[in-house]
Amino acid sequence: MFEPINAPLVGMYVCGPTVYGDPHLGHARPAITFDILFRYLQHLGYKVRYVRNITDVGHLEHDADEGEDKIAKKARLEQLEPMEVAQYYTNRYHRAMEALNVLPPSIEPLASGHIIEQEELVKQILANGFAYESEGSVYFDVEKYNEKHHYGILSNRNLNDVINNSRELDGVGEKRNQVDFALWKKAQPEHIMHWPSPWSEGFPGWHCECTAMGRKYLGEEFDIHGGGMDLVFPHHECEIAQSIASQGKPMVKYWMHNNMITINGQKMGKSLGNFITLEQFFTGNHDSLEQAYSPMTIRFFILQAHYRSTVDFSNEALLSAQKGLERLLDGIANLERIQVSETTDETTKKLVAELKGKCYDAMNDDLNTQIVISNLFDACRTINSLADKKGTITATDLEELRQTIELFAFDILGLKNNSNIGIGANSLEGREEAFGKAIDMLLDLRAKAKDAKDWATSDRIRDDLASFGFEVKDTKDGATWKLSK
């Protein structure tokens, strides 16, 4: 049972993207998962402050404490300013999220815009004795922390196992122990992004940003922290340690993690080089894709599985999702074909009476979106029968059925009637291009009819186009057309 700390207020923080490349299917899953939660909590009457960050500094290669900043590396390779890279891919991320009908968060803070807050966090942890300075960098002392607390509480890891595993590595460098993690890193001369601090000219450790920004915008204690399952360790484990070490108590009441998107059983991700960008899905421009898939097909594909289960990509699965979405939207459209009656037959009456409760039960059961979809399919089978006059329904029951379906399909699951609004071949621009080609084909048929002196066909095509709102004009170079004003 979800119980907010200060109902009806709900604070929710979700780890956002590191913006050094195009968003891919792995980015879509947490965005859609927590979009569903955001929508549902608001529907239930909660006032939600949803914070989703943008990581634009401090995330080093291999999620480690050494190596090059991912964004700085991209900037160096492309001879751009790091913030130029970050802005470009942030814009691309926003565009993809809009196509997927993901609502924007309440606040979207940048890591680079909260250096002071991260420095203050480091100072607090140092003052409380859970960190140490080493050669201009500051590290979290995991063994010292573990004397009073439990490092590994979220991931169920035993610190001794972590230490023993880390000892297999060669040396510890600046660290007292290999398991210690960076709170502040001294910048090497070649490091592009750096800021002044009491310890060195440097940059914050990756784990600091979410703790600092979560506390700034949601307070010392807030309700929900979300992200991908791959962030449980070390990122979220480090966040828990940082919050307890700095303020003496945990910051988060509920942790939520979506599972991974996989390809042939392997996690999809930039670091593994096996990812397909969302734009490639929307355009079909990838060797692994048989066709383009609309943003709503991608959304439906993700919602068909529980957010904590693994979803394996395949063209077959996406084609199935596409057909399922079309079947659902066609069923909803058939609501308009139903003729009302003075009575509702027993089968329909039972479905109308139970549908809303079943959908709420599924959502309340840890966001079981796949069960909601199953219930909506059951409703569509009844709708199709009613549209074919195989059953009866009153106007009151029909309106109840309509409101329930539209609430869960559109408002909560975030699906759209027009599944082709997006990017590329299935975008609004792509549809307009196809639309223009269809008109040109009709005018070509009209020209051939005129050449054959088939004036009746020629006039009929012109008159029919005029009735549809197109103005056709014959010129010496051929016919032209435009939409009538």
PDB file of N, CA and C in Angstrom, residues 167-220:
ATOM      1  N   ARG A 167      39.671  -6.726  -4.275  1.00  0.00           N
ATOM      2  CA  ARG A 167      41.096  -6.965  -4.035  1.00  0.00           C
ATOM      3  C   ARG A 167      41.764  -7.708  -5.183  1.00  0.00           C
ATOM      4  N   GLU A 168      40.930  -8.249  -6.064  1.00  0.00           N
ATOM      5  CA  GLU A 168      41.480  -8.904  -7.240  1.00  0.00           C
ATOM      6  C   GLU A 168      42.053  -7.881  -8.218  1.00  0.00           C
ATOM      7  N   LEU A 169      41.636  -6.599  -8.040  1.00  0.00           N
ATOM      8  CA  LEU A 169      42.140  -5.541  -8.907  1.00  0.00           C
ATOM      9  C   LEU A 169      43.548  -5.132  -8.459  1.00  0.00           C
ATOM     10  N   ASP A 170      44.314  -4.601  -9.376  1.00  0.00           N
ATOM     11  CA  ASP A 170      45.691  -4.204  -9.066  1.00  0.00           C
ATOM     12  C   ASP A 170      45.705  -2.836  -8.400  1.00  0.00           C
ATOM     13  N   GLY A 171      46.040  -2.802  -7.112  1.00  0.00           N
ATOM     14  CA  GLY A 171      46.223  -1.536  -6.427  1.00  0.00           C
ATOM     15  C   GLY A 171      44.940  -0.775  -6.175  1.00  0.00           C
ATOM     16  N   VAL A 172      45.040   0.260  -5.355  1.00  0.00           N
ATOM     17  CA  VAL A 172      43.877   1.079  -5.045  1.00  0.00           C
ATOM     18  C   VAL A 172      44.126   2.547  -5.362  1.00  0.00           C
ATOM     19  N   GLY A 173      45.345   2.873  -5.806  1.00  0.00           N
ATOM     20  CA  GLY A 173      45.633   4.254  -6.190  1.00  0.00           C
ATOM     21  C   GLY A 173      45.424   5.219  -5.035  1.00  0.00           C
ATOM     22  N   GLU A 174      44.608   6.257  -5.278  1.00  0.00           N
ATOM     23  CA  GLU A 174      44.350   7.276  -4.259  1.00  0.00           C
ATOM     24  C   GLU A 174      43.430   6.772  -3.158  1.00  0.00           C
ATOM     25  N   LYS A 175      42.740   5.676  -3.382  1.00  0.00           N
ATOM     26  CA  LYS A 175      41.722   5.197  -2.448  1.00  0.00           C
ATOM     27  C   LYS A 175      42.333   4.368  -1.321  1.00  0.00           C
ATOM     28  N   ARG A 176      41.669   4.397  -0.168  1.00  0.00           N
ATOM     29  CA  ARG A 176      42.046   3.499   0.916  1.00  0.00           C
ATOM     30  C   ARG A 176      41.600   2.082   0.601  1.00  0.00           C
ATOM     31  N   ASN A 177      40.503   1.990  -0.085  1.00  0.00           N
ATOM     32  CA  ASN A 177      39.957   0.680  -0.438  1.00  0.00           C
ATOM     33  C   ASN A 177      39.337   0.792  -1.826  1.00  0.00           C
ATOM     34  N   GLN A 178      39.441  -0.261  -2.610  1.00  0.00           N
ATOM     35  CA  GLN A 178      38.941  -0.208  -3.978  1.00  0.00           C
ATOM     36  C   GLN A 178      37.436   0.024  -4.044  1.00  0.00           C
ATOM     37  N   VAL A 179      36.698  -0.349  -2.992  1.00  0.00           N
ATOM     38  CA  VAL A 179      35.240  -0.174  -3.012  1.00  0.00           C
ATOM     39  C   VAL A 179      34.822   1.262  -2.742  1.00  0.00           C
ATOM     40  N   ASP A 180      35.732   2.082  -2.228  1.00  0.00           N
ATOM     41  CA  ASP A 180      35.410   3.491  -1.998  1.00  0.00           C
ATOM     42  C   ASP A 180      35.083   4.157  -3.335  1.00  0.00           C
ATOM     43  N   PHE A 181      34.169   5.119  -3.296  1.00  0.00           N
ATOM     44  CA  PHE A 181      33.769   5.773  -4.540  1.00  0.00           C
ATOM     45  C   PHE A 181      33.979   7.281  -4.449  1.00  0.00           C
ATOM     46  N   ALA A 182      34.152   7.901  -5.599  1.00  0.00           N
ATOM     47  CA  ALA A 182      34.517   9.319  -5.663  1.00  0.00           C
ATOM     48  C   ALA A 182      33.320  10.211  -5.363  1.00  0.00           C
ATOM     49  N   LEU A 183      33.551  11.188  -4.489  1.00  0.00           N
ATOM     50  CA  LEU A 183      32.592  12.263  -4.256  1.00  0.00           C
ATOM     51  C   LEU A 183      33.011  13.517  -5.024  1.00  0.00           C
ATOM     52  N   TRP A 184      34.311  13.695  -5.143  1.00  0.00           N
ATOM     53  CA  TRP A 184      34.867  14.822  -5.909  1.00  0.00           C
ATOM     54  C   TRP A 184      36.175  14.350  -6.541  1.00  0.00           C
ATOM     55  N   LYS A 185      36.366  14.662  -7.808  1.00  0.00           N
ATOM     56  CA  LYS A 185      37.571  14.241  -8.509  1.00  0.00           C
ATOM     57  C   LYS A 185      38.388  15.454  -8.936  1.00  0.00           C
ATOM     58  N   LYS A 186      39.678  15.397  -8.633  1.00  0.00           N
ATOM     59  CA  LYS A 186      40.584  16.433  -9.132  1.00  0.00           C
ATOM     60  C   LYS A 186      40.714  16.269 -10.642  1.00  0.00           C
ATOM     61  N   ALA A 187      40.541  17.356 -11.365  1.00  0.00           N
ATOM     62  CA  ALA A 187      40.594  17.294 -12.829  1.00  0.00           C
ATOM     63  C   ALA A 187      42.034  17.223 -13.299  1.00  0.00           C
ATOM     64  N   GLN A 188      42.286  16.302 -14.213  1.00  0.00           N
ATOM     65  CA  GLN A 188      43.584  16.252 -14.866  1.00  0.00           C
ATOM     66  C   GLN A 188      43.658  17.385 -15.901  1.00  0.00           C
ATOM     67  N   PRO A 189      44.864  17.776 -16.304  1.00  0.00           N
ATOM     68  CA  PRO A 189      45.003  18.911 -17.236  1.00  0.00           C
ATOM     69  C   PRO A 189      44.169  18.774 -18.503  1.00  0.00           C
ATOM     70  N   GLU A 190      43.985  17.536 -18.981  1.00  0.00           N
ATOM     71  CA  GLU A 190      43.239  17.341 -20.231  1.00  0.00           C
ATOM     72  C   GLU A 190      41.726  17.319 -20.016  1.00  0.00           C
ATOM     73  N   HIS A 191      41.285  17.335 -18.750  1.00  0.00           N
ATOM     74  CA  HIS A 191      39.842  17.261 -18.476  1.00  0.00           C
ATOM     75  C   HIS A 191      39.186  18.622 -18.763  1.00  0.00           C
ATOM     76  N   ILE A 192      38.205  18.641 -19.626  1.00  0.00           N
ATOM     77  CA  ILE A 192      37.631  19.902 -20.113  1.00  0.00           C
ATOM     78  C   ILE A 192      36.750  20.582 -19.070  1.00  0.00           C
ATOM     79  N   MET A 193      35.883  19.804 -18.420  1.00  0.00           N
ATOM     80  CA  MET A 193      34.891  20.391 -17.511  1.00  0.00           C
ATOM     81  C   MET A 193      35.377  20.298 -16.066  1.00  0.00           C
ATOM     82  N   HIS A 194      35.549  21.449 -15.423  1.00  0.00           N
ATOM     83  CA  HIS A 194      36.004  21.452 -14.032  1.00  0.00           C
ATOM     84  C   HIS A 194      35.601  22.756 -13.362  1.00  0.00           C
ATOM     85  N   TRP A 195      35.523  22.691 -12.025  1.00  0.00           N
ATOM     86  CA  TRP A 195      35.072  23.823 -11.223  1.00  0.00           C
ATOM     87  C   TRP A 195      35.954  23.949  -9.980  1.00  0.00           C
ATOM     88  N   PRO A 196      36.045  25.165  -9.393  1.00  0.00           N
ATOM     89  CA  PRO A 196      36.826  25.322  -8.155  1.00  0.00           C
ATOM     90  C   PRO A 196      36.106  24.682  -6.969  1.00  0.00           C
ATOM     91  N   SER A 197      36.879  24.204  -6.022  1.00  0.00           N
ATOM     92  CA  SER A 197      36.322  23.615  -4.795  1.00  0.00           C
ATOM     93  C   SER A 197      37.358  23.762  -3.696  1.00  0.00           C
ATOM     94  N   PRO A 198      36.997  23.466  -2.431  1.00  0.00           N
ATOM     95  CA  PRO A 198      37.989  23.528  -1.339  1.00  0.00           C
ATOM     96  C   PRO A 198      39.099  22.501  -1.497  1.00  0.00           C
ATOM     97  N   TRP A 199      38.924  21.503  -2.343  1.00  0.00           N
ATOM     98  CA  TRP A 199      39.882  20.400  -2.437  1.00  0.00           C
ATOM     99  C   TRP A 199      40.759  20.489  -3.686  1.00  0.00           C
ATOM    100  N   SER A 200      40.151  20.939  -4.767  1.00  0.00           N
ATOM    101  CA  SER A 200      40.910  21.033  -6.017  1.00  0.00           C
ATOM    102  C   SER A 200      40.014  21.632  -7.088  1.00  0.00           C
ATOM    103  N   GLU A 201      40.634  21.973  -8.200  1.00  0.00           N
ATOM    104  CA  GLU A 201      39.874  22.299  -9.402  1.00  0.00           C
ATOM    105  C   GLU A 201      39.441  20.954  -9.987  1.00  0.00           C
ATOM    106  N   GLY A 202      38.141  20.691  -9.976  1.00  0.00           N
ATOM    107  CA  GLY A 202      37.710  19.359 -10.385  1.00  0.00           C
ATOM    108  C   GLY A 202      36.229  19.301 -10.706  1.00  0.00           C
ATOM    109  N   PHE A 203      35.645  18.139 -10.459  1.00  0.00           N
ATOM    110  CA  PHE A 203      34.243  17.919 -10.812  1.00  0.00           C
ATOM    111  C   PHE A 203      33.642  16.889  -9.849  1.00  0.00           C
ATOM    112  N   PRO A 204      32.315  16.914  -9.653  1.00  0.00           N
ATOM    113  CA  PRO A 204      31.696  15.995  -8.696  1.00  0.00           C
ATOM    114  C   PRO A 204      31.639  14.572  -9.216  1.00  0.00           C
ATOM    115  N   GLY A 205      31.631  13.631  -8.286  1.00  0.00           N
ATOM    116  CA  GLY A 205      31.425  12.235  -8.650  1.00  0.00           C
ATOM    117  C   GLY A 205      30.010  12.030  -9.166  1.00  0.00           C
ATOM    118  N   TRP A 206      29.841  11.053 -10.037  1.00  0.00           N
ATOM    119  CA  TRP A 206      28.553  10.792 -10.698  1.00  0.00           C
ATOM    120  C   TRP A 206      27.426  10.584  -9.691  1.00  0.00           C
ATOM    121  N   HIS A 207      27.721   9.891  -8.589  1.00  0.00           N
ATOM    122  CA  HIS A 207      26.644   9.531  -7.653  1.00  0.00           C
ATOM    123  C   HIS A 207      26.116  10.735  -6.873  1.00  0.00           C
ATOM    124  N   CYS A 208      26.914  11.810  -6.797  1.00  0.00           N
ATOM    125  CA  CYS A 208      26.520  12.962  -5.973  1.00  0.00           C
ATOM    126  C   CYS A 208      25.311  13.704  -6.538  1.00  0.00           C
ATOM    127  N   GLU A 209      25.214  13.776  -7.866  1.00  0.00           N
ATOM    128  CA  GLU A 209      24.243  14.690  -8.464  1.00  0.00           C
ATOM    129  C   GLU A 209      22.810  14.380  -8.054  1.00  0.00           C
ATOM    130  N   CYS A 210      22.423  13.102  -8.093  1.00  0.00           N
ATOM    131  CA  CYS A 210      21.028  12.771  -7.803  1.00  0.00           C
ATOM    132  C   CYS A 210      20.705  13.006  -6.327  1.00  0.00           C
ATOM    133  N   THR A 211      21.658  12.692  -5.445  1.00  0.00           N
ATOM    134  CA  THR A 211      21.439  12.946  -4.017  1.00  0.00           C
ATOM    135  C   THR A 211      21.276  14.442  -3.760  1.00  0.00           C
ATOM    136  N   ALA A 212      22.142  15.240  -4.349  1.00  0.00           N
ATOM    137  CA  ALA A 212      22.103  16.690  -4.126  1.00  0.00           C
ATOM    138  C   ALA A 212      20.852  17.320  -4.729  1.00  0.00           C
ATOM    139  N   MET A 213      20.518  16.942  -5.950  1.00  0.00           N
ATOM    140  CA  MET A 213      19.358  17.561  -6.617  1.00  0.00           C
ATOM    141  C   MET A 213      18.042  17.026  -6.071  1.00  0.00           C
ATOM    142  N   GLY A 214      18.012  15.742  -5.714  1.00  0.00           N
ATOM    143  CA  GLY A 214      16.802  15.204  -5.095  1.00  0.00           C
ATOM    144  C   GLY A 214      16.473  15.925  -3.804  1.00  0.00           C
ATOM    145  N   ARG A 215      17.498  16.157  -2.981  1.00  0.00           N
ATOM    146  CA  ARG A 215      17.286  16.845  -1.705  1.00  0.00           C
ATOM    147  C   ARG A 215      16.910  18.304  -1.917  1.00  0.00           C
ATOM    148  N   LYS A 216      17.516  18.938  -2.912  1.00  0.00           N
ATOM    149  CA  LYS A 216      17.223  20.360  -3.156  1.00  0.00           C
ATOM    150  C   LYS A 216      15.756  20.578  -3.519  1.00  0.00           C
ATOM    151  N   TYR A 217      15.226  19.720  -4.383  1.00  0.00           N
ATOM    152  CA  TYR A 217      13.876  19.962  -4.909  1.00  0.00           C
ATOM    153  C   TYR A 217      12.775  19.170  -4.210  1.00  0.00           C
ATOM    154  N   LEU A 218      13.157  18.111  -3.476  1.00  0.00           N
ATOM    155  CA  LEU A 218      12.129  17.271  -2.837  1.00  0.00           C
ATOM    156  C   LEU A 218      12.289  17.173  -1.324  1.00  0.00           C
ATOM    157  N   GLY A 219      13.376  17.708  -0.781  1.00  0.00           N
ATOM    158  CA  GLY A 219      13.558  17.700   0.664  1.00  0.00           C
ATOM    159  C   GLY A 219      14.419  16.543   1.148  1.00  0.00           C
ATOM    160  N   GLU A 220      14.697  16.539   2.442  1.00  0.00           N
ATOM    161  CA  GLU A 220      15.561  15.505   3.026  1.00  0.00           C
ATOM    162  C   GLU A 220      14.926  14.126   2.984  1.00  0.00           C
TER     163      GLU A 220
END
